[in-house]
Coordinates of C-alpha atoms (C1' of nucleotides) in Angstrom, one line a residue:
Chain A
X1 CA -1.6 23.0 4.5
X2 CA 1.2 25.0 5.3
X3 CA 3.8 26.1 3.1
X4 CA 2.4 24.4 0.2
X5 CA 1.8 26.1 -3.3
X6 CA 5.9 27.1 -2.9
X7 CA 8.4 26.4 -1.4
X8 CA 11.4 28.9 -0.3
X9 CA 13.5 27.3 -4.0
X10 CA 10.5 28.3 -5.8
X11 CA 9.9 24.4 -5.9
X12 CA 6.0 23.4 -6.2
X13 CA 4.1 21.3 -3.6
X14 CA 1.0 20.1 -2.7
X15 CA -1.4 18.3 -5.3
X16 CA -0.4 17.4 -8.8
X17 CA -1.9 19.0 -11.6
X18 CA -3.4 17.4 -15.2
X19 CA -0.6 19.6 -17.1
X20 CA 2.0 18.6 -14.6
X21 CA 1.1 14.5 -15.2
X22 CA 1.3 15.2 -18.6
X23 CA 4.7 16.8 -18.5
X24 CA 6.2 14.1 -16.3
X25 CA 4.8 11.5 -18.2
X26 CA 5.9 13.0 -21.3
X27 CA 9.5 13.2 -20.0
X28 CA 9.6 9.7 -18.6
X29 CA 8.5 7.9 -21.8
X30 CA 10.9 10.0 -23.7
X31 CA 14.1 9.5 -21.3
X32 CA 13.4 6.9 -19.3
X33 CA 12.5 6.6 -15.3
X34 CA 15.3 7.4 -13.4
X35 CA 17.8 10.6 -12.9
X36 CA 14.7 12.6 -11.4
X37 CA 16.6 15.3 -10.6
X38 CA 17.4 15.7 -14.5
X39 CA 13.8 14.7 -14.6
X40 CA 13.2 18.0 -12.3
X41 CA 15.4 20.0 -14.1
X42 CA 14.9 19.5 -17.3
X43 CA 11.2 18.7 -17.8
X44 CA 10.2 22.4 -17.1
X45 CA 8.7 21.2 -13.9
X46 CA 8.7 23.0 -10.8
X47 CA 8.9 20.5 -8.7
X48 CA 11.8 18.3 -6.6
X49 CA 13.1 15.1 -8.2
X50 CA 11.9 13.0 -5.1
X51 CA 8.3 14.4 -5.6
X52 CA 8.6 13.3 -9.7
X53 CA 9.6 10.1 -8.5
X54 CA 6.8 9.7 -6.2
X55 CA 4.2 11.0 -8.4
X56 CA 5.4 8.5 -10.8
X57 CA 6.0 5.8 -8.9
X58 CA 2.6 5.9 -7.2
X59 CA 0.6 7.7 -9.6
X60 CA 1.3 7.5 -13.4
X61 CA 3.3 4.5 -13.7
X62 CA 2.1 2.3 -16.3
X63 CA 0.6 -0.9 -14.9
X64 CA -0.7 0.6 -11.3
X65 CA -3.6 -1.8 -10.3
X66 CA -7.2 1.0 -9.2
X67 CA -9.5 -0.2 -6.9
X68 CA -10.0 -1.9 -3.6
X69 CA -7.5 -4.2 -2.3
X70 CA -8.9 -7.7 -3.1
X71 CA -9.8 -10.5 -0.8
X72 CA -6.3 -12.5 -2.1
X73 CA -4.3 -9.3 -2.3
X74 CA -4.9 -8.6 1.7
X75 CA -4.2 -12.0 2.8
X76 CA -1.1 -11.7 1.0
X77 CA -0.2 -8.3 2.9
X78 CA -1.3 -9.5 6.0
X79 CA 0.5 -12.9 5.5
X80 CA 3.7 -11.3 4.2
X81 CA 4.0 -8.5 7.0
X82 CA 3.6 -10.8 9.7
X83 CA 6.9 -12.1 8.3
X84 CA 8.6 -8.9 7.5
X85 CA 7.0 -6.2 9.2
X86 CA 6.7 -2.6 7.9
X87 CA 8.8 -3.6 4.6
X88 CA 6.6 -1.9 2.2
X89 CA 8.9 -2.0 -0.6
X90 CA 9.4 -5.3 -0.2
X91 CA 5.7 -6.7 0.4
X92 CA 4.6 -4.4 -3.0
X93 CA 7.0 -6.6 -5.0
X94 CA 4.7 -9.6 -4.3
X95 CA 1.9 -7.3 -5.5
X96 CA 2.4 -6.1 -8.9
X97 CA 0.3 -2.8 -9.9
X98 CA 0.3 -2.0 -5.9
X99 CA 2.6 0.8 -4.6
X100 CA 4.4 0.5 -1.1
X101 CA 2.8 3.9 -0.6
X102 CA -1.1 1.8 -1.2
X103 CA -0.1 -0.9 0.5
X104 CA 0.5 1.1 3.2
X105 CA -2.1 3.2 3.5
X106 CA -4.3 0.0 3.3
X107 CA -2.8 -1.6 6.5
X108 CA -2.9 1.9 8.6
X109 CA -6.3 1.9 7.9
X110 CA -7.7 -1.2 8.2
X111 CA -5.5 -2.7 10.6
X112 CA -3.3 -0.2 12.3
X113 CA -6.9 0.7 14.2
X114 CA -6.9 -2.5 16.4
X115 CA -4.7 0.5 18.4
X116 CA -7.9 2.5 19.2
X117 CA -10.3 2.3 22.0
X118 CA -12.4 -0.6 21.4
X119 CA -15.3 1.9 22.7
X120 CA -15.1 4.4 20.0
X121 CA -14.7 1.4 17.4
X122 CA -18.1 -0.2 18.5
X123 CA -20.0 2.8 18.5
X124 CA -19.5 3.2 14.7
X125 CA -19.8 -0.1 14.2
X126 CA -22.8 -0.3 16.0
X127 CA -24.8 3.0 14.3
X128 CA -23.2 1.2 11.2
X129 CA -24.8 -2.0 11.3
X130 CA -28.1 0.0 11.6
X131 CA -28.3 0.5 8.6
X132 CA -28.1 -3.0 6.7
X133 CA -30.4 -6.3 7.3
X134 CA -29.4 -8.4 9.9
X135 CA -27.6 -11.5 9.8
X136 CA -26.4 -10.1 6.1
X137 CA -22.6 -10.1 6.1
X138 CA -20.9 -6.6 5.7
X139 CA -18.5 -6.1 2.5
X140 CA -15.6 -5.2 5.3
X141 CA -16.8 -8.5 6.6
X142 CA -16.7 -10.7 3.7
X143 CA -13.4 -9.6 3.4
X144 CA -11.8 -10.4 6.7
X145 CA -9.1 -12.6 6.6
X146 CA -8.0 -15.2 9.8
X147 CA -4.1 -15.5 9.8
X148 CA -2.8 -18.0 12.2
X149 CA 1.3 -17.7 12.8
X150 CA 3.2 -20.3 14.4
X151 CA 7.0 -20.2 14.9
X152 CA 9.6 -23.4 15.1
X153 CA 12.8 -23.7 15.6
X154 CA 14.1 -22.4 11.4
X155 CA 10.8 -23.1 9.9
X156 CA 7.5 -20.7 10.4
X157 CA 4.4 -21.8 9.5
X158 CA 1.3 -19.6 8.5
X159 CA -2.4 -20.2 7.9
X160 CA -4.8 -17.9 6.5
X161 CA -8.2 -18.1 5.5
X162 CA -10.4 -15.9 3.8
X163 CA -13.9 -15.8 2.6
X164 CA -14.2 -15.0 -1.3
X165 CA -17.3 -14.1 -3.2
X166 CA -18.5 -16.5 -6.2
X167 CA -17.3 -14.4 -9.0
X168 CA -14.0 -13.8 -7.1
X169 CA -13.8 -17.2 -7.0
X170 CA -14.3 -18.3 -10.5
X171 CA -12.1 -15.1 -12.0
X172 CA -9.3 -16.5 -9.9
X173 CA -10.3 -20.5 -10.8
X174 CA -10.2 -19.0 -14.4
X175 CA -6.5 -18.3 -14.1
X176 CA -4.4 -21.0 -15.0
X177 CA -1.5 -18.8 -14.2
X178 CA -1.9 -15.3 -12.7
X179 CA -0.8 -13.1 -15.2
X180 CA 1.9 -11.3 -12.6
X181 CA 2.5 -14.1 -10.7
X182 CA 5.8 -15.3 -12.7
X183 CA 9.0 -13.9 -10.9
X184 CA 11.3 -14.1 -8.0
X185 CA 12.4 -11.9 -5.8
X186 CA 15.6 -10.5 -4.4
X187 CA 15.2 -12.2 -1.2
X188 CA 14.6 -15.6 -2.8
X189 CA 10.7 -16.5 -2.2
X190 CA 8.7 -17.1 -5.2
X191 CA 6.6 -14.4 -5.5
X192 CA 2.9 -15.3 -6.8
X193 CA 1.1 -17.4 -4.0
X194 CA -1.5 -17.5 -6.8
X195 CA 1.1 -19.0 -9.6
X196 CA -0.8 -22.2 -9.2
X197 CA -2.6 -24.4 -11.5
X198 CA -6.2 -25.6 -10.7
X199 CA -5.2 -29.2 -9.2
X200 CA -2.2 -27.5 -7.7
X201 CA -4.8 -25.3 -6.0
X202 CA -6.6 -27.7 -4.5
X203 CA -3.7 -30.0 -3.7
X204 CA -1.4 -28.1 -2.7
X205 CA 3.0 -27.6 -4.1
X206 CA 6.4 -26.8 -3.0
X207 CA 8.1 -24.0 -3.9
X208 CA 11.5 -23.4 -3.9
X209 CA 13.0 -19.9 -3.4
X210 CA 16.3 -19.1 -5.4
X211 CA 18.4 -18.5 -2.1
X212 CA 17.1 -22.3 -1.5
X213 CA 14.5 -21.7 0.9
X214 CA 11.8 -23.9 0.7
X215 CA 8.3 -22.8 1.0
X216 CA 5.8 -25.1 0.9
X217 CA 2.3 -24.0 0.2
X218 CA -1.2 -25.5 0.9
X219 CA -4.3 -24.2 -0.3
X220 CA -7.7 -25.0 0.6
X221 CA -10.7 -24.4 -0.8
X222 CA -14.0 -24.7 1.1
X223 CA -17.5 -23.0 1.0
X224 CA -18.2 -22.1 4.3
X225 CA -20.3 -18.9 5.9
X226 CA -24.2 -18.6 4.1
X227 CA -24.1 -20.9 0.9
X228 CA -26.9 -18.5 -0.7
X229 CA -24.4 -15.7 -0.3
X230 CA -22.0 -17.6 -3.0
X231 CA -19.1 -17.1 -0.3
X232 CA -16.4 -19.7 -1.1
X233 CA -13.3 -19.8 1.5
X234 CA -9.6 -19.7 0.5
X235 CA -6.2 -20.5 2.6
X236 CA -3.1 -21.3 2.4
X237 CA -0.5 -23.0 5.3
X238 CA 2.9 -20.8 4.2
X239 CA 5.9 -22.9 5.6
X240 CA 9.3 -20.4 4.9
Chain B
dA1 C1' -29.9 20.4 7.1
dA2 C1' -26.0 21.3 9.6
dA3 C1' -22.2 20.3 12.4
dG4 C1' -19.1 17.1 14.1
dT5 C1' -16.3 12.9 13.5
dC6 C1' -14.0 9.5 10.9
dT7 C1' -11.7 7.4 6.9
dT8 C1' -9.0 7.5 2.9
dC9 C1' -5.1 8.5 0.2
dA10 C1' -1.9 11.7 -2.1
dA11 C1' 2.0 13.9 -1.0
dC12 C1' 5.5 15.6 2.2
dC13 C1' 9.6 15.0 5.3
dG14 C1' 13.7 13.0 7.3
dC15 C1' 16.9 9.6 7.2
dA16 C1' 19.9 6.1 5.4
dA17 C1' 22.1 3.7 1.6
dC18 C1' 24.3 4.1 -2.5
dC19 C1' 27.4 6.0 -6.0
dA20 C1' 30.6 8.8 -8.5
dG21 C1' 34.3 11.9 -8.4
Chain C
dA1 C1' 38.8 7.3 2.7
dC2 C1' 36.1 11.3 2.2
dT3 C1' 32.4 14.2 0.4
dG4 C1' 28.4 15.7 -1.9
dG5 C1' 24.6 14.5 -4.8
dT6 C1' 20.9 11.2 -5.7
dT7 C1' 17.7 7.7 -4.8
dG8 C1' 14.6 4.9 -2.1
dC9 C1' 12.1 3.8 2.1
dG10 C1' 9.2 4.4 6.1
dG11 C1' 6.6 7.5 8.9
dT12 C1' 3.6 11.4 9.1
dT13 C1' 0.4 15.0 7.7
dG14 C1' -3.6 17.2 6.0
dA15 C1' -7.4 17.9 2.5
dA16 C1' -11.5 16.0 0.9
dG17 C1' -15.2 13.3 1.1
dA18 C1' -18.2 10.0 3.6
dC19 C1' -20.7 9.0 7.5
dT20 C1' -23.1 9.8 11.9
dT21 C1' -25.6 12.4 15.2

DNA sequence: AAAGTCTTCAACCGCAACCAG
DNA sequence: ACTGGTTGCGGTTGAAGACTT
């Protein structure tokens, strides 16, 4: 990578070291986030205040979610881009412990390459499927999520679907309340599609946002696909 | 086993908005 | 109102590892 290592201020770049977390993370639980270039200054770090901010933001922040993007977590992306577009930010609030930066990331690369030639995109997919039983659903599969938008005159109205594996299914039926799911947002939606209780899930609720939009939700629960699998299907119809 | 290709993700850059002086 | 510094956001890049041939 060019010019990494240092920059013409003397300014590190490039990958983070352990010593370097520990500094920043140091610094931030004594002062507090914010004022990053203080942070940059005055933490004996080499770095620039935006690249503190980022490593923190994205990196050591308490509360950052690992792993894959789950079934319910990519049908709120998809769902929630298809109204806003590339606001990042904005979708990541709906997804506490996800960064804009992940969130990202995860739609460049599992959605952003519907742009590349359908040829090149079967030929992996095809030496791919070699490799696993027929008829047995992939993982990238399982997790595919339908999203149906339709548009009216001040209302639009959105249906996905999504398969969900057994265990999913119960750790999520074993919420009474998602644990994140209590908040609202800036721009007045309520922000946990999941904040539902188990006959609300199957039954369905209003929501209000606190700008007075109303968005009514409908979820659906179904087993559909291979029974023996354990797949169990979830949806909602989003009217904003 | 090796080389080529693809995917993932951390981190950078540029720009715009915001804020204090 | 203007200016310079700071912060946040979205787009892009490139290294590393996984996968395929």
């Amino acid at each position: 990578m060019v010019g990494w290592g240092a920059s013409d201020k003397g300014l590190r770049k490039g990958p983070w070291t352990h010593e370097e977390d520990e500094l920043l993370s140091e610094y931030v639980k004594l002062h507090g986030e914010g004022r990053w270039s203080s942070v940059a200054r005055c933490s004996g770090l080499s770095r620039s205040g935006k690249s503190c901010r980022l490593r923190w933001v994205n990196y050591l922040r308490p509360g950052l979610k690992r792993g894959q993007i789950t079934p319910q977590e990519e049908g709120i992306i998809i769902e929630l881009h298809a109204l806003w577009g590339n606001k990042w930010s904005t979708i990541a609030r709906y997804l506490p412990g996800r960064t804009d930066n992940e969130i990202k990331n995860y739609w460049r690369t599992h959605f952003k390459n519907k742009d590349k030639s359908p040829e090149k995109q079967e030929k992996r997919k095809g030496s791919r499927l070699k490799q696993k039983p027929e008829n047995q659903e992939s993982e990238e599969d399982s997790k595919r999520v339908d999203v149906n938008v339709q548009e009216q005159p001040g209302m639009q109205e959105m249906s996905f679907m999504y398969p969900i594996l057994w265990d999913q299914y119960l750790s999520v039926m074993s919420q009474n309340v998602a644990p994140w799911a209590d908040f609202t947002a800036d721009d007045g939606l309520y922000g946990g599609l999941w904040n539902l209780d188990v006959e609300q899930q199957h039954g369905g609720a209003d929501y209000h946002g606190t700008n007075g939009n109303k968005m009514a939700m409908q979820h659906q629960t179904t087993s559909f696909g291979d029974p023996n699998n354990h797949f169990y299907g979830g949806g909602y119809t989003l009217r904003v």
